[in-house]
PDB file of C-alpha atoms and ligand atoms in Angstrom:
ATOM      1  CA  MET A  23      -0.085   0.040   0.147  1.00  0.00           C
ATOM      2  CA  ALA A  24       0.856   3.883  -0.071  1.00  0.00           C
ATOM      3  CA  ARG A  25       2.746   5.050   2.453  1.00  0.00           C
ATOM      4  CA  CYS A  26       0.404   7.658   2.862  1.00  0.00           C
ATOM      5  CA  VAL A  27      -3.210   8.509   0.572  1.00  0.00           C
ATOM      6  CA  ASP A  28      -4.533  11.853   0.353  1.00  0.00           C
ATOM      7  CA  VAL A  29      -8.381  11.559   1.138  1.00  0.00           C
ATOM      8  CA  TYR A  30     -11.207  14.577   0.840  1.00  0.00           C
ATOM      9  CA  GLY A  31      -7.252  17.046   1.050  1.00  0.00           C
ATOM     10  CA  GLN A  32      -6.494  15.494   4.061  1.00  0.00           C
ATOM     11  CA  PHE A  33      -3.155  13.153   4.327  1.00  0.00           C
ATOM     12  CA  GLN A  34      -3.767   9.310   6.337  1.00  0.00           C
ATOM     13  CA  PRO A  35      -1.858   6.482   6.166  1.00  0.00           C
ATOM     14  CA  GLY A  36      -1.726   4.347   3.185  1.00  0.00           C
ATOM     15  CA  LEU A  37      -3.408   1.443   5.995  1.00  0.00           C
ATOM     16  CA  THR A  38      -5.504   3.110   7.435  1.00  0.00           C
ATOM     17  CA  ALA A  39      -7.364   5.617   4.517  1.00  0.00           C
ATOM     18  CA  ARG A  40     -10.523   5.423   4.669  1.00  0.00           C
ATOM     19  CA  VAL A  41     -13.849   7.818   2.281  1.00  0.00           C
ATOM     20  CA  SER A  42     -17.277   7.536   3.503  1.00  0.00           C
ATOM     21  CA  VAL A  43     -19.729   5.153   2.262  1.00  0.00           C
ATOM     22  CA  GLU A  44     -21.865   7.934   0.974  1.00  0.00           C
ATOM     23  CA  ASP A  45     -19.274   8.928  -1.399  1.00  0.00           C
ATOM     24  CA  ARG A  46     -20.843   8.457  -5.262  1.00  0.00           C
ATOM     25  CA  GLY A  47     -17.587   6.444  -5.992  1.00  0.00           C
ATOM     26  CA  PHE A  48     -18.497   3.774  -3.432  1.00  0.00           C
ATOM     27  CA  LEU A  49     -22.485   3.646  -4.110  1.00  0.00           C
ATOM     28  CA  PHE A  50     -22.569   4.271  -8.124  1.00  0.00           C
ATOM     29  CA  ALA A  51     -18.744   3.915  -9.600  1.00  0.00           C
ATOM     30  CA  ASP A  52     -19.655   7.682 -10.021  1.00  0.00           C
ATOM     31  CA  GLY A  53     -16.123   8.679 -10.724  1.00  0.00           C
ATOM     32  CA  VAL A  54     -13.243   9.181 -12.952  1.00  0.00           C
ATOM     33  CA  TYR A  55      -9.359   8.447 -12.603  1.00  0.00           C
ATOM     34  CA  GLU A  56      -6.245   8.752 -14.024  1.00  0.00           C
ATOM     35  CA  VAL A  57      -2.932   6.804 -13.615  1.00  0.00           C
ATOM     36  CA  PHE A  58      -0.053   8.002 -13.917  1.00  0.00           C
ATOM     37  CA  ALA A  59       3.641   6.701 -14.466  1.00  0.00           C
ATOM     38  CA  ILE A  60       6.663   8.079 -12.300  1.00  0.00           C
ATOM     39  CA  PHE A  61       9.844   8.517 -13.801  1.00  0.00           C
ATOM     40  CA  ASN A  62      12.684   9.594 -11.787  1.00  0.00           C
ATOM     41  CA  GLY A  63      10.699  10.801  -9.168  1.00  0.00           C
ATOM     42  CA  GLN A  64       8.823  12.553 -12.322  1.00  0.00           C
ATOM     43  CA  ILE A  65       5.027  12.363 -13.538  1.00  0.00           C
ATOM     44  CA  PHE A  66       5.995  11.254 -17.256  1.00  0.00           C
ATOM     45  CA  ASP A  67       2.926  12.763 -20.240  1.00  0.00           C
ATOM     46  CA  LEU A  68       1.192  14.959 -16.658  1.00  0.00           C
ATOM     47  CA  ALA A  69      -0.086  16.983 -19.699  1.00  0.00           C
ATOM     48  CA  PRO A  70      -1.967  15.040 -21.985  1.00  0.00           C
ATOM     49  CA  HIS A  71      -3.707  12.750 -18.429  1.00  0.00           C
ATOM     50  CA  LEU A  72      -5.062  15.666 -17.414  1.00  0.00           C
ATOM     51  CA  ARG A  73      -6.567  16.731 -20.682  1.00  0.00           C
ATOM     52  CA  ARG A  74      -7.957  13.561 -20.871  1.00  0.00           C
ATOM     53  CA  LEU A  75      -9.433  13.826 -17.414  1.00  0.00           C
ATOM     54  CA  ASP A  76     -10.436  17.463 -18.137  1.00  0.00           C
ATOM     55  CA  ARG A  77     -12.509  15.365 -20.885  1.00  0.00           C
ATOM     56  CA  SER A  78     -14.009  12.280 -18.725  1.00  0.00           C
ATOM     57  CA  LEU A  79     -15.067  15.215 -16.088  1.00  0.00           C
ATOM     58  CA  GLY A  80     -16.945  17.044 -18.527  1.00  0.00           C
ATOM     59  CA  ALA A  81     -18.494  13.704 -19.873  1.00  0.00           C
ATOM     60  CA  LEU A  82     -19.647  12.747 -16.555  1.00  0.00           C
ATOM     61  CA  GLY A  83     -20.782  16.603 -15.736  1.00  0.00           C
ATOM     62  CA  ILE A  84     -18.972  16.341 -12.636  1.00  0.00           C
ATOM     63  CA  ASP A  85     -17.466  20.277 -11.605  1.00  0.00           C
ATOM     64  CA  ARG A  86     -13.195  20.447 -11.813  1.00  0.00           C
ATOM     65  CA  PRO A  87     -13.172  19.937  -7.816  1.00  0.00           C
ATOM     66  CA  MET A  88      -9.229  22.792  -8.293  1.00  0.00           C
ATOM     67  CA  SER A  89      -7.512  24.845 -10.756  1.00  0.00           C
ATOM     68  CA  GLU A  90      -4.939  23.068 -13.003  1.00  0.00           C
ATOM     69  CA  GLY A  91      -2.284  24.604 -11.234  1.00  0.00           C
ATOM     70  CA  ALA A  92      -3.276  23.347  -7.421  1.00  0.00           C
ATOM     71  CA  LEU A  93      -4.180  19.974  -9.347  1.00  0.00           C
ATOM     72  CA  LYS A  94      -0.595  19.843 -10.194  1.00  0.00           C
ATOM     73  CA  ALA A  95       1.021  20.802  -7.082  1.00  0.00           C
ATOM     74  CA  ARG A  96      -1.318  18.144  -5.197  1.00  0.00           C
ATOM     75  CA  LEU A  97      -0.478  15.593  -6.999  1.00  0.00           C
ATOM     76  CA  ALA A  98       3.359  16.429  -6.761  1.00  0.00           C
ATOM     77  CA  GLU A  99       2.762  16.390  -2.933  1.00  0.00           C
ATOM     78  CA  VAL A 100       1.351  13.327  -3.475  1.00  0.00           C
ATOM     79  CA  VAL A 101       4.594  11.702  -4.824  1.00  0.00           C
ATOM     80  CA  ARG A 102       7.049  13.628  -2.311  1.00  0.00           C
ATOM     81  CA  ARG A 103       5.361  12.421   0.297  1.00  0.00           C
ATOM     82  CA  ASN A 104       5.022   8.795  -0.536  1.00  0.00           C
ATOM     83  CA  ARG A 105       8.545   9.597  -1.729  1.00  0.00           C
ATOM     84  CA  VAL A 106       8.537   7.203  -4.612  1.00  0.00           C
ATOM     85  CA  ARG A 107      10.973   7.716  -7.585  1.00  0.00           C
ATOM     86  CA  GLU A 108       9.724   4.836  -9.644  1.00  0.00           C
ATOM     87  CA  GLY A 109       5.935   4.038  -9.613  1.00  0.00           C
ATOM     88  CA  THR A 110       1.909   4.848 -10.161  1.00  0.00           C
ATOM     89  CA  LEU A 111       0.000   7.697  -9.270  1.00  0.00           C
ATOM     90  CA  TYR A 112      -3.642   6.904  -8.859  1.00  0.00           C
ATOM     91  CA  LEU A 113      -6.156   9.733  -9.310  1.00  0.00           C
ATOM     92  CA  GLN A 114      -9.360   9.439  -8.700  1.00  0.00           C
ATOM     93  CA  ILE A 115     -12.145  12.484  -8.571  1.00  0.00           C
ATOM     94  CA  THR A 116     -16.080  11.361  -7.923  1.00  0.00           C
ATOM     95  CA  ARG A 117     -19.592  13.294  -7.830  1.00  0.00           C
ATOM     96  CA  GLY A 118     -18.551  13.772  -4.100  1.00  0.00           C
ATOM     97  CA  VAL A 119     -20.581  12.419  -0.850  1.00  0.00           C
ATOM     98  CA  ALA A 120     -24.407  12.625  -0.430  1.00  0.00           C
ATOM     99  CA  PRO A 121     -27.489  10.287   0.818  1.00  0.00           C
ATOM    100  CA  ARG A 122     -27.526   8.165  -1.460  1.00  0.00           C
ATOM    101  CA  ASP A 123     -29.815   9.080  -4.654  1.00  0.00           C
ATOM    102  CA  HIS A 124     -29.226   8.114  -8.251  1.00  0.00           C
ATOM    103  CA  ALA A 125     -30.292  11.641  -9.560  1.00  0.00           C
ATOM    104  CA  PHE A 126     -26.516  14.005  -9.338  1.00  0.00           C
ATOM    105  CA  PRO A 127     -26.916  15.847  -5.224  1.00  0.00           C
ATOM    106  CA  ALA A 128     -27.478  19.268  -5.824  1.00  0.00           C
ATOM    107  CA  ALA A 129     -24.951  20.638  -3.264  1.00  0.00           C
ATOM    108  CA  ALA A 130     -21.744  18.215  -3.071  1.00  0.00           C
ATOM    109  CA  ARG A 131     -18.115  18.694  -4.039  1.00  0.00           C
ATOM    110  CA  PRO A 132     -16.436  16.757  -6.316  1.00  0.00           C
ATOM    111  CA  SER A 133     -13.678  13.895  -3.636  1.00  0.00           C
ATOM    112  CA  VAL A 134     -10.525  13.777  -4.419  1.00  0.00           C
ATOM    113  CA  VAL A 135      -8.714  10.160  -4.093  1.00  0.00           C
ATOM    114  CA  ALA A 136      -4.813  10.368  -4.189  1.00  0.00           C
ATOM    115  CA  TRP A 137      -1.547   8.157  -3.399  1.00  0.00           C
ATOM    116  CA  ALA A 138       1.657   7.058  -4.863  1.00  0.00           C
ATOM    117  CA  LYS A 139       3.099   3.628  -4.639  1.00  0.00           C
ATOM    118  CA  ARG A 140       6.275   2.047  -5.705  1.00  0.00           C
ATOM    119  CA  PHE A 141       6.128  -0.374  -9.319  1.00  0.00           C
ATOM    120  CA  ASP A 142       9.123  -1.786 -11.107  1.00  0.00           C
ATOM    121  CA  PHE A 143       9.340  -1.066 -14.284  1.00  0.00           C
ATOM    122  CA  THR A 144      12.215  -3.322 -14.892  1.00  0.00           C
ATOM    123  CA  GLN A 145       9.839  -6.232 -15.064  1.00  0.00           C
ATOM    124  CA  ARG A 146       8.046  -4.438 -18.489  1.00  0.00           C
ATOM    125  CA  LEU A 147      11.532  -4.490 -20.109  1.00  0.00           C
ATOM    126  CA  ALA A 148      11.892  -7.751 -19.235  1.00  0.00           C
ATOM    127  CA  GLN A 149       8.637  -8.667 -20.767  1.00  0.00           C
ATOM    128  CA  ALA A 150       9.286  -6.611 -23.595  1.00  0.00           C
ATOM    129  CA  ARG A 151      11.752  -9.203 -24.688  1.00  0.00           C
ATOM    130  CA  THR A 152      10.041 -11.873 -23.958  1.00  0.00           C
ATOM    131  CA  GLY A 153       6.757 -11.103 -24.845  1.00  0.00           C
ATOM    132  CA  VAL A 154       3.804 -11.767 -23.295  1.00  0.00           C
ATOM    133  CA  THR A 155       0.552 -13.966 -24.451  1.00  0.00           C
ATOM    134  CA  VAL A 156      -3.061 -12.925 -24.746  1.00  0.00           C
ATOM    135  CA  VAL A 157      -6.757 -14.389 -24.792  1.00  0.00           C
ATOM    136  CA  SER A 158      -9.441 -13.209 -26.041  1.00  0.00           C
ATOM    137  CA  THR A 159     -13.407 -12.570 -24.772  1.00  0.00           C
ATOM    138  CA  PRO A 160     -16.510 -10.380 -25.911  1.00  0.00           C
ATOM    139  CA  ASP A 161     -16.776  -7.299 -24.805  1.00  0.00           C
ATOM    140  CA  LEU A 162     -19.325  -6.776 -22.747  1.00  0.00           C
ATOM    141  CA  ARG A 163     -19.127  -2.858 -21.664  1.00  0.00           C
ATOM    142  CA  TRP A 164     -21.630  -0.127 -22.200  1.00  0.00           C
ATOM    143  CA  GLY A 165     -21.468   2.984 -24.705  1.00  0.00           C
ATOM    144  CA  ARG A 166     -19.112   5.355 -22.963  1.00  0.00           C
ATOM    145  CA  PRO A 167     -15.590   3.336 -22.167  1.00  0.00           C
ATOM    146  CA  ASP A 168     -13.999   6.260 -24.111  1.00  0.00           C
ATOM    147  CA  ILE A 169     -14.480   7.516 -20.760  1.00  0.00           C
ATOM    148  CA  LYS A 170     -12.404   6.903 -17.662  1.00  0.00           C
ATOM    149  CA  SER A 171     -14.665   6.046 -15.440  1.00  0.00           C
ATOM    150  CA  VAL A 172     -14.120   3.679 -12.151  1.00  0.00           C
ATOM    151  CA  ALA A 173     -16.757   1.474 -13.531  1.00  0.00           C
ATOM    152  CA  LEU A 174     -14.432  -1.156 -14.498  1.00  0.00           C
ATOM    153  CA  LEU A 175     -16.386  -4.578 -14.290  1.00  0.00           C
ATOM    154  CA  PRO A 176     -16.165  -5.779 -17.511  1.00  0.00           C
ATOM    155  CA  ASN A 177     -12.923  -5.567 -17.033  1.00  0.00           C
ATOM    156  CA  VAL A 178     -11.966  -6.726 -14.489  1.00  0.00           C
ATOM    157  CA  LEU A 179     -13.996 -10.014 -15.378  1.00  0.00           C
ATOM    158  CA  ALA A 180     -11.916 -10.084 -18.229  1.00  0.00           C
ATOM    159  CA  LYS A 181      -8.837  -9.192 -16.932  1.00  0.00           C
ATOM    160  CA  GLN A 182      -9.336 -12.217 -14.188  1.00  0.00           C
ATOM    161  CA  GLN A 183      -9.981 -14.760 -17.209  1.00  0.00           C
ATOM    162  CA  ALA A 184      -6.714 -14.148 -18.461  1.00  0.00           C
ATOM    163  CA  ARG A 185      -5.271 -14.610 -15.350  1.00  0.00           C
ATOM    164  CA  GLU A 186      -6.726 -17.670 -15.141  1.00  0.00           C
ATOM    165  CA  ALA A 187      -5.387 -18.532 -18.664  1.00  0.00           C
ATOM    166  CA  GLY A 188      -2.205 -17.877 -17.338  1.00  0.00           C
ATOM    167  CA  ALA A 189      -2.270 -14.787 -19.811  1.00  0.00           C
ATOM    168  CA  PHE A 190      -1.218 -11.074 -19.485  1.00  0.00           C
ATOM    169  CA  GLU A 191      -4.644  -9.250 -20.787  1.00  0.00           C
ATOM    170  CA  ALA A 192      -7.420 -10.567 -21.949  1.00  0.00           C
ATOM    171  CA  TRP A 193      -8.172  -8.587 -25.071  1.00  0.00           C
ATOM    172  CA  LEU A 194     -12.490  -6.893 -25.770  1.00  0.00           C
ATOM    173  CA  VAL A 195     -13.810  -8.334 -29.270  1.00  0.00           C
ATOM    174  CA  ARG A 196     -16.708  -6.775 -30.256  1.00  0.00           C
ATOM    175  CA  ALA A 197     -19.757  -8.644 -31.779  1.00  0.00           C
ATOM    176  CA  ASP A 198     -18.644  -7.893 -35.520  1.00  0.00           C
ATOM    177  CA  GLY A 199     -15.040  -9.538 -35.097  1.00  0.00           C
ATOM    178  CA  VAL A 200     -13.191  -5.789 -34.282  1.00  0.00           C
ATOM    179  CA  VAL A 201     -10.462  -5.918 -31.763  1.00  0.00           C
ATOM    180  CA  SER A 202     -11.988  -3.022 -28.848  1.00  0.00           C
ATOM    181  CA  GLU A 203      -8.950  -2.974 -26.801  1.00  0.00           C
ATOM    182  CA  GLY A 204      -7.233  -4.792 -23.766  1.00  0.00           C
ATOM    183  CA  SER A 205      -9.041  -5.099 -20.555  1.00  0.00           C
ATOM    184  CA  SER A 206      -6.631  -2.433 -19.324  1.00  0.00           C
ATOM    185  CA  THR A 207      -4.686  -1.791 -22.585  1.00  0.00           C
ATOM    186  CA  ASN A 208      -4.896  -0.824 -25.653  1.00  0.00           C
ATOM    187  CA  ALA A 209      -4.324  -3.111 -28.634  1.00  0.00           C
ATOM    188  CA  TRP A 210      -2.344  -2.796 -31.810  1.00  0.00           C
ATOM    189  CA  ILE A 211      -1.018  -4.703 -34.466  1.00  0.00           C
ATOM    190  CA  VAL A 212       1.987  -4.973 -37.616  1.00  0.00           C
ATOM    191  CA  ASP A 213      -0.203  -5.782 -40.134  1.00  0.00           C
ATOM    192  CA  ALA A 214       0.368  -8.310 -43.378  1.00  0.00           C
ATOM    193  CA  GLY A 215       1.642  -5.156 -45.141  1.00  0.00           C
ATOM    194  CA  GLY A 216       3.910  -3.975 -42.799  1.00  0.00           C
ATOM    195  CA  ALA A 217       1.653  -1.174 -40.910  1.00  0.00           C
ATOM    196  CA  ILE A 218       1.218  -0.360 -37.681  1.00  0.00           C
ATOM    197  CA  VAL A 219      -1.810  -0.460 -36.607  1.00  0.00           C
ATOM    198  CA  THR A 220      -4.555   0.583 -33.554  1.00  0.00           C
ATOM    199  CA  HIS A 221      -8.205   1.236 -33.335  1.00  0.00           C
ATOM    200  CA  PRO A 222      -9.249   4.853 -33.923  1.00  0.00           C
ATOM    201  CA  GLU A 223     -10.162   7.007 -31.206  1.00  0.00           C
ATOM    202  CA  GLY A 224     -13.960   6.975 -30.655  1.00  0.00           C
ATOM    203  CA  ARG A 225     -16.503   5.970 -28.137  1.00  0.00           C
ATOM    204  CA  GLU A 226     -15.373   2.593 -28.325  1.00  0.00           C
ATOM    205  CA  ILE A 227     -12.234   2.631 -26.796  1.00  0.00           C
ATOM    206  CA  LEU A 228      -9.969   4.394 -24.311  1.00  0.00           C
ATOM    207  CA  SER A 229      -8.077   6.820 -25.869  1.00  0.00           C
ATOM    208  CA  GLY A 230      -4.474   5.813 -24.238  1.00  0.00           C
ATOM    209  CA  VAL A 231      -2.249   8.266 -23.623  1.00  0.00           C
ATOM    210  CA  MET A 232       0.844   5.894 -23.792  1.00  0.00           C
ATOM    211  CA  ARG A 233      -1.463   5.406 -27.137  1.00  0.00           C
ATOM    212  CA  GLY A 234      -1.239   8.626 -28.012  1.00  0.00           C
ATOM    213  CA  THR A 235       2.300   9.088 -27.290  1.00  0.00           C
ATOM    214  CA  LEU A 236       3.911   5.957 -29.019  1.00  0.00           C
ATOM    215  CA  LEU A 237       1.728   7.392 -32.225  1.00  0.00           C
ATOM    216  CA  ARG A 238       3.650   9.871 -32.134  1.00  0.00           C
ATOM    217  CA  LEU A 239       7.315   8.848 -31.915  1.00  0.00           C
ATOM    218  CA  ALA A 240       6.357   5.983 -34.583  1.00  0.00           C
ATOM    219  CA  ARG A 241       4.963   8.914 -37.147  1.00  0.00           C
ATOM    220  CA  ALA A 242       8.032  11.084 -36.437  1.00  0.00           C
ATOM    221  CA  HIS A 243      10.009   8.597 -37.664  1.00  0.00           C
ATOM    222  CA  GLN A 244       8.471   7.985 -40.851  1.00  0.00           C
ATOM    223  CA  MET A 245       6.877   4.221 -39.664  1.00  0.00           C
ATOM    224  CA  ARG A 246       3.373   3.391 -41.420  1.00  0.00           C
ATOM    225  CA  VAL A 247       0.762   3.839 -39.114  1.00  0.00           C
ATOM    226  CA  GLU A 248      -2.850   3.740 -39.722  1.00  0.00           C
ATOM    227  CA  GLU A 249      -5.682   4.119 -37.073  1.00  0.00           C
ATOM    228  CA  ARG A 250      -8.293   1.716 -37.931  1.00  0.00           C
ATOM    229  CA  PRO A 251     -10.815  -1.153 -37.192  1.00  0.00           C
ATOM    230  CA  PHE A 252      -9.260  -4.811 -36.980  1.00  0.00           C
ATOM    231  CA  THR A 253     -10.585  -8.476 -36.124  1.00  0.00           C
ATOM    232  CA  LEU A 254      -9.143 -10.824 -34.158  1.00  0.00           C
ATOM    233  CA  ALA A 255      -9.279 -12.884 -37.502  1.00  0.00           C
ATOM    234  CA  GLU A 256      -6.843 -10.201 -38.610  1.00  0.00           C
ATOM    235  CA  ALA A 257      -4.615  -9.946 -35.348  1.00  0.00           C
ATOM    236  CA  ARG A 258      -4.405 -13.434 -34.983  1.00  0.00           C
ATOM    237  CA  SER A 259      -2.774 -13.725 -38.997  1.00  0.00           C
ATOM    238  CA  ALA A 260      -0.858 -10.462 -38.666  1.00  0.00           C
ATOM    239  CA  ARG A 261       2.871 -10.064 -38.245  1.00  0.00           C
ATOM    240  CA  GLU A 262       3.521  -8.997 -34.965  1.00  0.00           C
ATOM    241  CA  ALA A 263       1.353  -8.031 -32.268  1.00  0.00           C
ATOM    242  CA  PHE A 264       1.815  -5.328 -28.941  1.00  0.00           C
ATOM    243  CA  THR A 265      -0.160  -3.951 -26.105  1.00  0.00           C
ATOM    244  CA  THR A 266       0.355  -0.463 -24.461  1.00  0.00           C
ATOM    245  CA  SER A 267      -0.719   1.367 -21.176  1.00  0.00           C
ATOM    246  CA  THR A 268       0.603   4.060 -19.044  1.00  0.00           C
ATOM    247  CA  THR A 269       2.155   0.743 -16.470  1.00  0.00           C
ATOM    248  CA  ALA A 270       2.867  -1.509 -19.481  1.00  0.00           C
ATOM    249  CA  PRO A 271       4.386   0.843 -21.638  1.00  0.00           C
ATOM    250  CA  CYS A 272       5.037  -1.046 -24.972  1.00  0.00           C
ATOM    251  CA  ILE A 273       4.958  -4.890 -24.793  1.00  0.00           C
ATOM    252  CA  PRO A 274       5.111  -7.305 -27.613  1.00  0.00           C
ATOM    253  CA  VAL A 275       2.088  -9.832 -27.874  1.00  0.00           C
ATOM    254  CA  VAL A 276       3.337 -13.128 -28.956  1.00  0.00           C
ATOM    255  CA  SER A 277       0.585 -15.133 -28.813  1.00  0.00           C
ATOM    256  CA  ILE A 278      -4.011 -15.111 -28.633  1.00  0.00           C
ATOM    257  CA  ASP A 279      -5.433 -17.670 -27.996  1.00  0.00           C
ATOM    258  CA  GLY A 280      -2.410 -20.165 -27.853  1.00  0.00           C
ATOM    259  CA  ALA A 281      -2.013 -19.546 -31.431  1.00  0.00           C
ATOM    260  CA  PRO A 282       1.387 -17.727 -31.976  1.00  0.00           C
ATOM    261  CA  VAL A 283       1.851 -14.024 -33.591  1.00  0.00           C
ATOM    262  CA  GLY A 284       3.939 -13.984 -35.804  1.00  0.00           C
ATOM    263  CA  ASP A 285       6.745 -16.491 -35.751  1.00  0.00           C
ATOM    264  CA  GLY A 286       5.636 -16.441 -31.753  1.00  0.00           C
ATOM    265  CA  ARG A 287       8.657 -13.937 -30.794  1.00  0.00           C
ATOM    266  CA  PRO A 288       8.831 -10.516 -30.524  1.00  0.00           C
ATOM    267  CA  GLY A 289       8.932  -9.054 -33.684  1.00  0.00           C
ATOM    268  CA  PRO A 290      11.539  -6.189 -35.234  1.00  0.00           C
ATOM    269  CA  VAL A 291       8.878  -3.264 -35.664  1.00  0.00           C
ATOM    270  CA  THR A 292       7.424  -3.351 -32.077  1.00  0.00           C
ATOM    271  CA  GLY A 293      11.161  -3.479 -30.391  1.00  0.00           C
ATOM    272  CA  GLN A 294      11.974  -0.424 -32.408  1.00  0.00           C
ATOM    273  CA  LEU A 295       8.513   0.966 -30.629  1.00  0.00           C
ATOM    274  CA  VAL A 296       9.649  -0.458 -27.642  1.00  0.00           C
ATOM    275  CA  ALA A 297      13.388   1.199 -27.860  1.00  0.00           C
ATOM    276  CA  LEU A 298      11.872   4.632 -29.043  1.00  0.00           C
ATOM    277  CA  LEU A 299       9.416   4.712 -25.916  1.00  0.00           C
ATOM    278  CA  TRP A 300      12.296   4.213 -23.120  1.00  0.00           C
ATOM    279  CA  GLU A 301      14.000   6.582 -24.768  1.00  0.00           C
ATOM    280  CA  GLU A 302      10.429   9.176 -24.992  1.00  0.00           C
ATOM    281  CA  ILE A 303      10.424   9.027 -21.084  1.00  0.00           C
ATOM    282  CA  ALA A 304      14.258   9.561 -20.447  1.00  0.00           C
ATOM    283  CA  ARG A 305      13.989  12.327 -22.324  1.00  0.00           C
ATOM    284  CA  GLN A 306      10.838  13.994 -21.112  1.00  0.00           C
ATOM    285  CA  THR A 307      11.852  12.219 -17.143  1.00  0.00           C
ATOM    286  CA  GLY A 308      15.919  11.033 -17.532  1.00  0.00           C
ATOM    287  CA  TYR A 309      15.230   7.537 -16.382  1.00  0.00           C
ATOM    288  CA  LEU A 310      17.748   5.089 -17.342  1.00  0.00           C
ATOM    289  CA  PRO A 311      16.451   1.932 -15.974  1.00  0.00           C
ATOM    290  CA  GLY A 312      18.663   0.284 -14.565  1.00  0.00           C
TER     291      GLY A 312
HETATM  292  N1  LIG B 408      -5.416   1.831 -17.648  1.00  0.00           N
HETATM  293  N2  LIG B 408      -7.403   0.965 -21.750  1.00  0.00           N
HETATM  294  C1  LIG B 408      -8.299   1.002 -20.853  1.00  0.00           C
HETATM  295  C2  LIG B 408      -9.706  -0.009 -20.778  1.00  0.00           C
HETATM  296  C3  LIG B 408      -7.533   1.313 -19.558  1.00  0.00           C
HETATM  297  O1  LIG B 408      -7.910   0.941 -18.674  1.00  0.00           O
HETATM  298  C4  LIG B 408      -5.793   1.932 -19.590  1.00  0.00           C
HETATM  299  C5  LIG B 408      -5.268   2.228 -18.975  1.00  0.00           C
HETATM  300  C6  LIG B 408      -5.646   1.292 -21.511  1.00  0.00           C
HETATM  301  C7  LIG B 408      -4.218   2.233 -21.671  1.00  0.00           C
HETATM  302  O2  LIG B 408      -4.352   4.021 -20.884  1.00  0.00           O
HETATM  303  P1  LIG B 408      -3.440   4.736 -20.417  1.00  0.00           P
HETATM  304  O3  LIG B 408      -2.050   4.611 -21.976  1.00  0.00           O
HETATM  305  O4  LIG B 408      -3.442   6.009 -20.965  1.00  0.00           O
HETATM  306  O5  LIG B 408      -3.011   3.838 -19.460  1.00  0.00           O
HETATM  307  C8  LIG B 408      -6.443   1.263 -22.536  1.00  0.00           C
HETATM  308  C9  LIG B 408      -5.120   1.806 -16.804  1.00  0.00           C
HETATM  309  C10 LIG B 408      -3.499   1.673 -16.426  1.00  0.00           C
HETATM  310  C11 LIG B 408      -5.354   1.550 -15.363  1.00  0.00           C
HETATM  311  O6  LIG B 408      -6.784   1.039 -15.589  1.00  0.00           O
HETATM  312  O7  LIG B 408      -4.960   0.836 -14.605  1.00  0.00           O
END
């Protein structure tokens, strides 16, 4: 657990930190969240995470609880107090604490909870060398997975299915066979023509910050990128596949539902993207995996 947690503006010891039972996040999953990566004591890709947070709050009609400057200062304080050099920062903002009633409360202030804890990213570099496996499962989520809401039950069930199958991730497949994304990651392939392909932004996927960063890096290095839907069948016959998220920056996928992708080993295009991403992490934060 984190050393300390900021609960509604007050730091509490991590082990005993408590929120109200009338918090609408607890009662209705009526809230949003962000997970940031910390390298070298600094928050990676802070600006796009804050933009997405703003978008999620706006989509649900939750008031922004404080100015961007105040929020940045609060997050930096959470990282500092938890003494995290390499890890993750979790931020959750709900519609607030109010007597249970489905409709929005007339006068609740949004509640803010945040903590930071250590996470060993070198395990991700090891996985980038060996690759990981995924299983497919139907995408059972609501119609707005583009909003980063804390209502994650279908994602939880999908990840558990992956865990029980000994896989790293579950890829969520819609009725038309299209792979939306992973349960907590974005999904990518390198198609038969050599293009890097990922689902376009829109209402069907969460637009990952790592996804955006990787797209930018790939394009800056003249790699061919296509934002278009791809099916599970296409993924199974792709040259390469991989998955991205804040906590799993760029990880090759070497098998889907037990069948190898390509030759069953991490491919060269994914390898180049992994290298570009870690260079970007070093550029922004000075972090060098050691
Ligand atoms: N998950 N898709 C889903 C459904 C996600 O939950 C996430 C992030 C992503 C990748 O987004 P980003 O690159 O901004 O991390 C895609 C976070 C890490 C989580 O829930 O822990």
